[in-house]
Amino acid sequence: MNMNKIRIGFGHDVHRLVSGRALILGGVKIPYPYGLLGHSDADVITHALCDALLGAAALGDLGQHFPDSDPRYAGISSIELLKEVIQKIASSGWKLGNADITLVAQAPKIVPYVTEIAQNISNACEVSVNKINIKATTTEGLGFIGTGGGMSAYAVVTIASVRS
Ligand code: MG
């Protein structure tokens, strides 16, 4: 295996849960009394994935490319940011190989939405859906996630060189 052609990236994100916000995860609006707080739609799954992609391509992080001080990104769908991230890594000669994403949340159960989330992400990344894995875990009631204060997500990706 030529390691110049494959890279790994890691991303982690956290957002606070508040009332009065829609809960958006992987571009899917999930019925729940609370939503994630942030400048964009605060889609923690998509943010972790964007950071993993940028990290793998050595292109910094999401906040650097889309600063939360910029009014253009207020309330923006993070799936749109993901599409831009894919364009940025493509400009550097990379495409997504696969992504493994873990949501850490005490509630709600996201199993009913996993297929749609994976489909949204695969569409935005222009890869087949079998390259995207979405899973979830709780913290067994421990810590700020366990008490419903927020959610976090972790993403690991491989990217492959498109240059021969
Ligand atoms: Mg974020």
Tab-separated table of N, CA, C and O in Angstrom, residues 41-162:
chain	number	residue	atom	x	y	z
A	41	ASP	N	-26.431	25.651	11.859
A	41	ASP	CA	-27.478	24.798	12.439
A	41	ASP	C	-26.936	23.893	13.545
A	41	ASP	O	-27.674	23.108	14.122
A	42	ALA	N	-25.611	23.985	13.818
A	42	ALA	CA	-24.963	23.268	14.928
A	42	ALA	C	-25.055	21.747	14.794
A	42	ALA	O	-25.148	21.027	15.782
A	43	ASP	N	-25.030	21.298	13.557
A	43	ASP	CA	-25.132	19.852	13.250
A	43	ASP	C	-23.805	19.175	13.639
A	43	ASP	O	-22.837	19.153	12.886
A	44	VAL	N	-23.808	18.625	14.839
A	44	VAL	CA	-22.562	18.151	15.455
A	44	VAL	C	-21.952	16.984	14.666
A	44	VAL	O	-20.720	16.858	14.589
A	45	ILE	N	-22.796	16.139	14.072
A	45	ILE	CA	-22.306	15.011	13.274
A	45	ILE	C	-21.547	15.527	12.046
A	45	ILE	O	-20.428	15.095	11.748
A	46	THR	N	-22.163	16.482	11.363
A	46	THR	CA	-21.559	16.994	10.138
A	46	THR	C	-20.307	17.813	10.439
A	46	THR	O	-19.332	17.764	9.674
A	47	HIS	N	-20.313	18.532	11.560
A	47	HIS	CA	-19.118	19.300	11.921
A	47	HIS	C	-17.929	18.383	12.211
A	47	HIS	O	-16.797	18.657	11.787
A	48	ALA	N	-18.172	17.306	12.944
A	48	ALA	CA	-17.077	16.368	13.244
A	48	ALA	C	-16.521	15.783	11.948
A	48	ALA	O	-15.296	15.644	11.779
A	49	LEU	N	-17.414	15.459	11.025
A	49	LEU	CA	-16.975	14.905	9.738
A	49	LEU	C	-16.151	15.923	8.949
A	49	LEU	O	-15.101	15.582	8.388
A	50	CYS	N	-16.613	17.173	8.908
A	50	CYS	CA	-15.860	18.218	8.188
A	50	CYS	C	-14.459	18.368	8.776
A	50	CYS	O	-13.473	18.491	8.022
A	51	ASP	N	-14.357	18.365	10.097
A	51	ASP	CA	-13.041	18.513	10.727
A	51	ASP	C	-12.136	17.316	10.419
A	51	ASP	O	-10.923	17.474	10.241
A	52	ALA	N	-12.715	16.125	10.363
A	52	ALA	CA	-11.921	14.934	10.020
A	52	ALA	C	-11.396	15.035	8.590
A	52	ALA	O	-10.230	14.718	8.318
A	53	LEU	N	-12.242	15.492	7.680
A	53	LEU	CA	-11.833	15.625	6.265
A	53	LEU	C	-10.734	16.675	6.127
A	53	LEU	O	-9.722	16.446	5.439
A	54	LEU	N	-10.938	17.827	6.773
A	54	LEU	CA	-9.929	18.894	6.685
A	54	LEU	C	-8.629	18.442	7.330
A	54	LEU	O	-7.540	18.727	6.822
A	55	GLY	N	-8.755	17.712	8.444
A	55	GLY	CA	-7.558	17.218	9.124
A	55	GLY	C	-6.767	16.247	8.263
A	55	GLY	O	-5.537	16.329	8.176
A	56	ALA	N	-7.476	15.343	7.614
A	56	ALA	CA	-6.797	14.343	6.776
A	56	ALA	C	-6.032	15.012	5.637
A	56	ALA	O	-4.945	14.570	5.253
A	57	ALA	N	-6.601	16.096	5.105
A	57	ALA	CA	-5.969	16.800	3.983
A	57	ALA	C	-4.997	17.883	4.450
A	57	ALA	O	-4.457	18.626	3.613
A	58	ALA	N	-4.787	17.979	5.778
A	58	ALA	CA	-3.916	19.014	6.363
A	58	ALA	C	-4.377	20.409	5.945
A	58	ALA	O	-3.577	21.264	5.556
A	59	LEU	N	-5.678	20.618	6.049
A	59	LEU	CA	-6.264	21.916	5.664
A	59	LEU	C	-6.866	22.653	6.862
A	59	LEU	O	-7.759	23.487	6.700
A	60	GLY	N	-6.378	22.348	8.057
A	60	GLY	CA	-6.840	23.104	9.222
A	60	GLY	C	-8.137	22.576	9.795
A	60	GLY	O	-8.329	21.370	9.905
A	61	ASP	N	-9.045	23.492	10.137
A	61	ASP	CA	-10.311	23.061	10.752
A	61	ASP	C	-11.481	23.898	10.255
A	61	ASP	O	-11.303	24.887	9.537
A	62	LEU	N	-12.662	23.482	10.664
A	62	LEU	CA	-13.904	24.083	10.163
A	62	LEU	C	-13.999	25.572	10.516
A	62	LEU	O	-14.367	26.392	9.661
A	63	GLY	N	-13.657	25.903	11.766
A	63	GLY	CA	-13.767	27.291	12.223
A	63	GLY	C	-12.870	28.233	11.438
A	63	GLY	O	-13.187	29.414	11.252
A	64	GLN	N	-11.751	27.700	10.961
A	64	GLN	CA	-10.799	28.486	10.175
A	64	GLN	C	-11.394	28.808	8.789
A	64	GLN	O	-11.211	29.908	8.275
A	65	HIS	N	-12.105	27.854	8.216
A	65	HIS	CA	-12.668	28.044	6.872
A	65	HIS	C	-14.014	28.774	6.902
A	65	HIS	O	-14.353	29.480	5.952
A	66	PHE	N	-14.772	28.565	7.987
A	66	PHE	CA	-16.120	29.148	8.075
A	66	PHE	C	-16.266	29.805	9.448
A	66	PHE	O	-16.949	29.264	10.323
A	67	PRO	N	-15.625	30.961	9.672
A	67	PRO	CA	-15.615	31.567	11.016
A	67	PRO	C	-17.022	31.924	11.500
A	67	PRO	O	-17.861	32.378	10.721
A	68	ASP	N	-17.266	31.687	12.805
A	68	ASP	CA	-18.610	31.948	13.332
A	68	ASP	C	-18.856	33.447	13.526
A	68	ASP	O	-19.929	33.854	13.945
A	69	SER	N	-17.855	34.265	13.190
A	69	SER	CA	-18.028	35.721	13.200
A	69	SER	C	-18.580	36.207	11.853
A	69	SER	O	-18.920	37.378	11.702
A	70	ASP	N	-18.653	35.294	10.865
A	70	ASP	CA	-19.068	35.673	9.516
A	70	ASP	C	-20.579	35.490	9.360
A	70	ASP	O	-21.081	34.366	9.442
A	71	PRO	N	-21.321	36.596	9.144
A	71	PRO	CA	-22.788	36.485	9.063
A	71	PRO	C	-23.281	35.606	7.916
A	71	PRO	O	-24.412	35.125	7.949
A	72	ARG	N	-22.426	35.336	6.921
A	72	ARG	CA	-22.840	34.450	5.816
A	72	ARG	C	-23.184	33.049	6.314
A	72	ARG	O	-23.927	32.312	5.665
A	73	TYR	N	-22.581	32.645	7.448
A	73	TYR	CA	-22.762	31.276	7.921
A	73	TYR	C	-23.798	31.174	9.037
A	73	TYR	O	-24.012	30.104	9.592
A	74	ALA	N	-24.475	32.295	9.350
A	74	ALA	CA	-25.496	32.262	10.405
A	74	ALA	C	-26.659	31.382	9.948
A	74	ALA	O	-27.255	31.621	8.894
A	75	GLY	N	-26.944	30.347	10.733
A	75	GLY	CA	-28.088	29.479	10.463
A	75	GLY	C	-27.929	28.579	9.248
A	75	GLY	O	-28.864	27.888	8.859
A	76	ILE	N	-26.736	28.573	8.647
A	76	ILE	CA	-26.536	27.791	7.411
A	76	ILE	C	-26.644	26.289	7.707
A	76	ILE	O	-26.286	25.826	8.808
A	77	SER	N	-27.150	25.544	6.714
A	77	SER	CA	-27.151	24.089	6.832
A	77	SER	C	-25.708	23.598	6.764
A	77	SER	O	-24.966	23.918	5.830
A	78	SER	N	-25.324	22.803	7.743
A	78	SER	CA	-23.941	22.305	7.765
A	78	SER	C	-23.669	21.350	6.618
A	78	SER	O	-22.504	21.143	6.252
A	79	ILE	N	-24.720	20.777	6.042
A	79	ILE	CA	-24.528	19.935	4.853
A	79	ILE	C	-23.939	20.786	3.709
A	79	ILE	O	-23.111	20.297	2.930
A	80	GLU	N	-24.328	22.065	3.641
A	80	GLU	CA	-23.741	22.968	2.632
A	80	GLU	C	-22.258	23.199	2.922
A	80	GLU	O	-21.437	23.275	1.995
A	81	LEU	N	-21.912	23.305	4.198
A	81	LEU	CA	-20.494	23.456	4.566
A	81	LEU	C	-19.723	22.191	4.183
A	81	LEU	O	-18.589	22.270	3.687
A	82	LEU	N	-20.350	21.034	4.422
A	82	LEU	CA	-19.699	19.759	4.074
A	82	LEU	C	-19.417	19.690	2.569
A	82	LEU	O	-18.335	19.252	2.152
A	83	LYS	N	-20.381	20.134	1.764
A	83	LYS	CA	-20.157	20.132	0.311
A	83	LYS	C	-18.958	21.016	-0.042
A	83	LYS	O	-18.150	20.660	-0.915
A	84	GLU	N	-18.838	22.159	0.633
A	84	GLU	CA	-17.687	23.045	0.371
A	84	GLU	C	-16.376	22.405	0.823
A	84	GLU	O	-15.351	22.552	0.156
A	85	VAL	N	-16.436	21.689	1.963
A	85	VAL	CA	-15.229	20.999	2.448
A	85	VAL	C	-14.781	19.941	1.431
A	85	VAL	O	-13.583	19.798	1.143
A	86	ILE	N	-15.749	19.217	0.885
A	86	ILE	CA	-15.429	18.206	-0.137
A	86	ILE	C	-14.761	18.870	-1.348
A	86	ILE	O	-13.792	18.337	-1.913
A	87	GLN	N	-15.262	20.057	-1.731
A	87	GLN	CA	-14.629	20.791	-2.847
A	87	GLN	C	-13.209	21.204	-2.487
A	87	GLN	O	-12.290	21.138	-3.316
A	88	LYS	N	-13.016	21.627	-1.240
A	88	LYS	CA	-11.684	22.074	-0.805
A	88	LYS	C	-10.687	20.919	-0.817
A	88	LYS	O	-9.549	21.077	-1.269
A	89	ILE	N	-11.102	19.744	-0.319
A	89	ILE	CA	-10.146	18.628	-0.328
A	89	ILE	C	-9.925	18.135	-1.759
A	89	ILE	O	-8.827	17.718	-2.110
A	90	ALA	N	-10.966	18.248	-2.600
A	90	ALA	CA	-10.806	17.862	-4.009
A	90	ALA	C	-9.774	18.762	-4.689
A	90	ALA	O	-8.953	18.295	-5.492
A	91	SER	N	-9.792	20.051	-4.341
A	91	SER	CA	-8.824	21.002	-4.914
A	91	SER	C	-7.395	20.655	-4.510
A	91	SER	O	-6.444	21.016	-5.201
A	92	SER	N	-7.257	19.984	-3.349
A	92	SER	CA	-5.934	19.544	-2.897
A	92	SER	C	-5.603	18.133	-3.372
A	92	SER	O	-4.566	17.580	-2.990
A	93	GLY	N	-6.501	17.526	-4.161
A	93	GLY	CA	-6.204	16.225	-4.757
A	93	GLY	C	-6.705	15.026	-3.975
A	93	GLY	O	-6.177	13.923	-4.140
A	94	TRP	N	-7.747	15.223	-3.134
A	94	TRP	CA	-8.227	14.128	-2.280
A	94	TRP	C	-9.719	13.900	-2.447
A	94	TRP	O	-10.481	14.835	-2.701
A	95	LYS	N	-10.110	12.635	-2.264
A	95	LYS	CA	-11.539	12.314	-2.177
A	95	LYS	C	-11.771	11.437	-0.948
A	95	LYS	O	-10.851	10.726	-0.497
A	96	LEU	N	-12.988	11.477	-0.430
A	96	LEU	CA	-13.325	10.669	0.735
A	96	LEU	C	-13.264	9.187	0.392
A	96	LEU	O	-13.812	8.765	-0.629
A	97	GLY	N	-12.590	8.412	1.249
A	97	GLY	CA	-12.594	6.954	1.114
A	97	GLY	C	-13.784	6.384	1.873
A	97	GLY	O	-14.730	5.876	1.286
A	98	ASN	N	-13.741	6.499	3.197
A	98	ASN	CA	-14.892	6.113	4.015
A	98	ASN	C	-14.922	6.964	5.271
A	98	ASN	O	-13.919	7.604	5.630
A	99	ALA	N	-16.068	6.991	5.919
A	99	ALA	CA	-16.232	7.756	7.157
A	99	ALA	C	-16.947	6.903	8.186
A	99	ALA	O	-17.913	6.209	7.864
A	100	ASP	N	-16.456	6.943	9.413
A	100	ASP	CA	-17.086	6.259	10.544
A	100	ASP	C	-17.363	7.321	11.605
A	100	ASP	O	-16.421	7.936	12.126
A	101	ILE	N	-18.632	7.550	11.898
A	101	ILE	CA	-19.034	8.675	12.754
A	101	ILE	C	-19.798	8.140	13.955
A	101	ILE	O	-20.697	7.306	13.806
A	102	THR	N	-19.439	8.625	15.135
A	102	THR	CA	-20.135	8.237	16.372
A	102	THR	C	-20.752	9.460	17.025
A	102	THR	O	-20.032	10.410	17.366
A	103	LEU	N	-22.055	9.447	17.180
A	103	LEU	CA	-22.750	10.478	17.953
A	103	LEU	C	-22.785	10.035	19.402
A	103	LEU	O	-23.083	8.867	19.682
A	104	VAL	N	-22.485	10.955	20.324
A	104	VAL	CA	-22.596	10.658	21.752
A	104	VAL	C	-23.721	11.526	22.310
A	104	VAL	O	-23.590	12.753	22.370
A	105	ALA	N	-24.823	10.894	22.654
A	105	ALA	CA	-26.015	11.622	23.117
A	105	ALA	C	-26.815	10.716	24.035
A	105	ALA	O	-26.932	9.515	23.771
A	106	GLN	N	-27.369	11.277	25.089
A	106	GLN	CA	-28.191	10.464	25.990
A	106	GLN	C	-29.555	10.158	25.364
A	106	GLN	O	-30.111	9.099	25.554
A	107	ALA	N	-30.081	11.132	24.605
A	107	ALA	CA	-31.383	10.998	23.932
A	107	ALA	C	-31.426	12.035	22.824
A	107	ALA	O	-30.661	13.005	22.872
A	108	PRO	N	-32.266	11.890	21.824
A	108	PRO	CA	-33.174	10.780	21.553
A	108	PRO	C	-32.444	9.623	20.861
A	108	PRO	O	-31.267	9.762	20.500
A	109	LYS	N	-33.155	8.531	20.669
A	109	LYS	CA	-32.602	7.423	19.890
A	109	LYS	C	-32.516	7.847	18.426
A	109	LYS	O	-33.484	8.375	17.876
A	110	ILE	N	-31.368	7.655	17.802
A	110	ILE	CA	-31.272	8.088	16.402
A	110	ILE	C	-31.362	6.936	15.403
A	110	ILE	O	-31.309	7.162	14.198
A	111	VAL	N	-31.529	5.728	15.922
A	111	VAL	CA	-31.620	4.566	15.017
A	111	VAL	C	-32.623	4.783	13.871
A	111	VAL	O	-32.309	4.492	12.724
A	112	PRO	N	-33.829	5.349	14.157
A	112	PRO	CA	-34.785	5.516	13.049
A	112	PRO	C	-34.305	6.480	11.958
A	112	PRO	O	-34.882	6.519	10.877
A	113	TYR	N	-33.280	7.274	12.253
A	113	TYR	CA	-32.823	8.310	11.314
A	113	TYR	C	-31.483	8.006	10.665
A	113	TYR	O	-31.001	8.751	9.818
A	114	VAL	N	-30.857	6.921	11.084
A	114	VAL	CA	-29.486	6.633	10.654
A	114	VAL	C	-29.372	6.475	9.132
A	114	VAL	O	-28.425	6.974	8.516
A	115	THR	N	-30.353	5.805	8.543
A	115	THR	CA	-30.296	5.580	7.090
A	115	THR	C	-30.367	6.908	6.335
A	115	THR	O	-29.596	7.140	5.394
A	116	GLU	N	-31.266	7.788	6.777
A	116	GLU	CA	-31.410	9.085	6.105
A	116	GLU	C	-30.175	9.967	6.323
A	116	GLU	O	-29.730	10.680	5.411
A	117	ILE	N	-29.605	9.915	7.526
A	117	ILE	CA	-28.385	10.687	7.801
A	117	ILE	C	-27.249	10.214	6.887
A	117	ILE	O	-26.555	11.027	6.258
A	118	ALA	N	-27.069	8.902	6.817
A	118	ALA	CA	-25.994	8.359	5.971
A	118	ALA	C	-26.211	8.740	4.510
A	118	ALA	O	-25.254	9.061	3.787
A	119	GLN	N	-27.480	8.719	4.082
A	119	GLN	CA	-27.784	9.092	2.691
A	119	GLN	C	-27.457	10.561	2.433
A	119	GLN	O	-26.832	10.905	1.414
A	120	ASN	N	-27.846	11.440	3.351
A	120	ASN	CA	-27.536	12.875	3.208
A	120	ASN	C	-26.040	13.103	3.095
A	120	ASN	O	-25.574	13.884	2.261
A	121	ILE	N	-25.297	12.419	3.964
A	121	ILE	CA	-23.850	12.625	3.988
A	121	ILE	C	-23.206	12.053	2.731
A	121	ILE	O	-22.333	12.679	2.120
A	122	SER	N	-23.666	10.888	2.309
A	122	SER	CA	-23.085	10.305	1.093
A	122	SER	C	-23.399	11.170	-0.119
A	122	SER	O	-22.537	11.364	-0.987
A	123	ASN	N	-24.585	11.745	-0.179
A	123	ASN	CA	-24.917	12.660	-1.285
A	123	ASN	C	-23.991	13.878	-1.279
A	123	ASN	O	-23.462	14.263	-2.328
A	124	ALA	N	-23.819	14.476	-0.102
A	124	ALA	CA	-22.979	15.679	-0.012
A	124	ALA	C	-21.528	15.373	-0.368
A	124	ALA	O	-20.826	16.210	-0.937
A	125	CYS	N	-21.090	14.164	-0.019
A	125	CYS	CA	-19.690	13.777	-0.261
A	125	CYS	C	-19.485	13.113	-1.622
A	125	CYS	O	-18.343	12.805	-1.980
A	126	GLU	N	-20.599	12.883	-2.333
A	126	GLU	CA	-20.537	12.260	-3.652
A	126	GLU	C	-19.832	10.896	-3.612
A	126	GLU	O	-18.972	10.586	-4.436
A	127	VAL	N	-20.204	10.104	-2.582
A	127	VAL	CA	-19.728	8.718	-2.498
A	127	VAL	C	-20.941	7.822	-2.243
A	127	VAL	O	-22.002	8.310	-1.833
A	128	SER	N	-20.775	6.525	-2.452
A	128	SER	CA	-21.894	5.617	-2.209
A	128	SER	C	-22.135	5.494	-0.702
A	128	SER	O	-21.221	5.672	0.117
A	129	VAL	N	-23.365	5.188	-0.363
A	129	VAL	CA	-23.779	5.218	1.040
A	129	VAL	C	-23.091	4.126	1.857
A	129	VAL	O	-22.960	4.255	3.083
A	130	ASN	N	-22.600	3.078	1.192
A	130	ASN	CA	-21.920	2.023	1.950
A	130	ASN	C	-20.517	2.433	2.418
A	130	ASN	O	-19.816	1.647	3.053
A	131	LYS	N	-20.122	3.668	2.123
A	131	LYS	CA	-18.844	4.192	2.647
A	131	LYS	C	-19.037	5.057	3.889
A	131	LYS	O	-18.063	5.597	4.426
A	132	ILE	N	-20.296	5.204	4.315
A	132	ILE	CA	-20.618	6.073	5.453
A	132	ILE	C	-21.243	5.237	6.562
A	132	ILE	O	-22.274	4.590	6.344
A	133	ASN	N	-20.638	5.246	7.743
A	133	ASN	CA	-21.225	4.550	8.888
A	133	ASN	C	-21.598	5.557	9.978
A	133	ASN	O	-20.764	6.381	10.365
A	134	ILE	N	-22.842	5.469	10.433
A	134	ILE	CA	-23.332	6.333	11.510
A	134	ILE	C	-23.713	5.444	12.677
A	134	ILE	O	-24.498	4.502	12.516
A	135	LYS	N	-23.149	5.736	13.859
A	135	LYS	CA	-23.546	4.976	15.037
A	135	LYS	C	-23.686	5.933	16.211
A	135	LYS	O	-23.281	7.088	16.114
A	136	ALA	N	-24.274	5.443	17.285
A	136	ALA	CA	-24.519	6.315	18.435
A	136	ALA	C	-24.318	5.552	19.714
A	136	ALA	O	-24.471	4.325	19.762
A	137	THR	N	-23.953	6.311	20.746
A	137	THR	CA	-23.816	5.732	22.076
A	137	THR	C	-24.267	6.769	23.094
A	137	THR	O	-24.308	7.968	22.793
A	138	THR	N	-24.625	6.322	24.278
A	138	THR	CA	-24.902	7.243	25.384
A	138	THR	C	-23.665	7.280	26.283
A	138	THR	O	-22.678	6.576	26.032
A	139	THR	N	-23.743	8.084	27.342
A	139	THR	CA	-22.670	8.035	28.350
A	139	THR	C	-23.196	7.425	29.649
A	139	THR	O	-22.669	7.697	30.718
A	140	GLU	N	-24.264	6.614	29.518
A	140	GLU	CA	-24.851	5.947	30.694
A	140	GLU	C	-25.235	6.965	31.767
A	140	GLU	O	-25.102	6.704	32.962
A	141	GLY	N	-25.678	8.147	31.319
A	141	GLY	CA	-26.132	9.167	32.263
A	141	GLY	C	-25.030	9.994	32.894
A	141	GLY	O	-25.290	10.873	33.722
A	142	LEU	N	-23.784	9.737	32.513
A	142	LEU	CA	-22.662	10.437	33.146
A	142	LEU	C	-22.306	11.725	32.403
A	142	LEU	O	-22.376	11.794	31.172
A	143	GLY	N	-21.883	12.718	33.171
A	143	GLY	CA	-21.334	13.939	32.588
A	143	GLY	C	-22.375	14.814	31.911
A	143	GLY	O	-23.580	14.577	32.007
A	144	PHE	N	-21.902	15.875	31.216
A	144	PHE	CA	-22.845	16.852	30.633
A	144	PHE	C	-23.696	16.236	29.539
A	144	PHE	O	-24.837	16.663	29.322
A	145	ILE	N	-23.171	15.222	28.852
A	145	ILE	CA	-23.984	14.568	27.823
A	145	ILE	C	-25.069	13.721	28.488
A	145	ILE	O	-26.233	13.761	28.098
A	146	GLY	N	-24.682	13.020	29.518
A	146	GLY	CA	-25.626	12.149	30.225
A	146	GLY	C	-26.781	12.893	30.860
A	146	GLY	O	-27.892	12.368	30.956
A	147	THR	N	-26.537	14.127	31.277
A	147	THR	CA	-27.590	14.917	31.909
A	147	THR	C	-28.320	15.797	30.896
A	147	THR	O	-29.140	16.631	31.260
A	148	GLY	N	-28.008	15.631	29.612
A	148	GLY	CA	-28.748	16.339	28.557
A	148	GLY	C	-28.251	17.753	28.292
A	148	GLY	O	-28.934	18.538	27.630
A	149	GLY	N	-27.064	18.069	28.769
A	149	GLY	CA	-26.521	19.418	28.540
A	149	GLY	C	-26.017	19.635	27.129
A	149	GLY	O	-25.909	20.773	26.661
A	150	GLY	N	-25.702	18.547	26.437
A	150	GLY	CA	-25.172	18.698	25.075
A	150	GLY	C	-24.988	17.351	24.413
A	150	GLY	O	-25.340	16.307	24.970
A	151	MET	N	-24.456	17.426	23.205
A	151	MET	CA	-24.114	16.227	22.437
A	151	MET	C	-22.716	16.407	21.877
A	151	MET	O	-22.263	17.533	21.679
A	152	SER	N	-22.057	15.293	21.592
A	152	SER	CA	-20.785	15.387	20.881
A	152	SER	C	-20.755	14.344	19.785
A	152	SER	O	-21.606	13.435	19.738
A	153	ALA	N	-19.815	14.493	18.892
A	153	ALA	CA	-19.641	13.518	17.817
A	153	ALA	C	-18.158	13.378	17.503
A	153	ALA	O	-17.385	14.340	17.633
A	154	TYR	N	-17.799	12.165	17.120
A	154	TYR	CA	-16.437	11.844	16.686
A	154	TYR	C	-16.521	11.293	15.265
A	154	TYR	O	-17.448	10.545	14.937
A	155	ALA	N	-15.559	11.651	14.447
A	155	ALA	CA	-15.527	11.128	13.079
A	155	ALA	C	-14.104	10.722	12.724
A	155	ALA	O	-13.144	11.427	13.049
A	156	VAL	N	-13.987	9.580	12.091
A	156	VAL	CA	-12.718	9.133	11.518
A	156	VAL	C	-12.955	8.915	10.027
A	156	VAL	O	-13.978	8.328	9.647
A	157	VAL	N	-12.028	9.416	9.214
A	157	VAL	CA	-12.170	9.236	7.766
A	157	VAL	C	-10.855	8.737	7.170
A	157	VAL	O	-9.783	8.949	7.732
A	158	THR	N	-10.982	8.092	6.032
A	158	THR	CA	-9.830	7.952	5.141
A	158	THR	C	-10.111	8.813	3.918
A	158	THR	O	-11.267	8.982	3.503
A	159	ILE	N	-9.041	9.375	3.390
A	159	ILE	CA	-9.141	10.060	2.104
A	159	ILE	C	-8.102	9.432	1.178
A	159	ILE	O	-7.061	8.936	1.631
A	160	ALA	N	-8.430	9.420	-0.088
A	160	ALA	CA	-7.550	8.802	-1.071
A	160	ALA	C	-7.132	9.845	-2.103
A	160	ALA	O	-7.928	10.715	-2.482
A	161	SER	N	-5.884	9.745	-2.535
A	161	SER	CA	-5.382	10.670	-3.550
A	161	SER	C	-6.050	10.399	-4.883
A	161	SER	O	-6.215	9.239	-5.282
A	162	VAL	N	-6.451	11.451	-5.568
A	162	VAL	CA	-7.018	11.289	-6.899
A	162	VAL	C	-5.933	11.492	-7.972
A	162	VAL	O	-6.195	11.377	-9.144
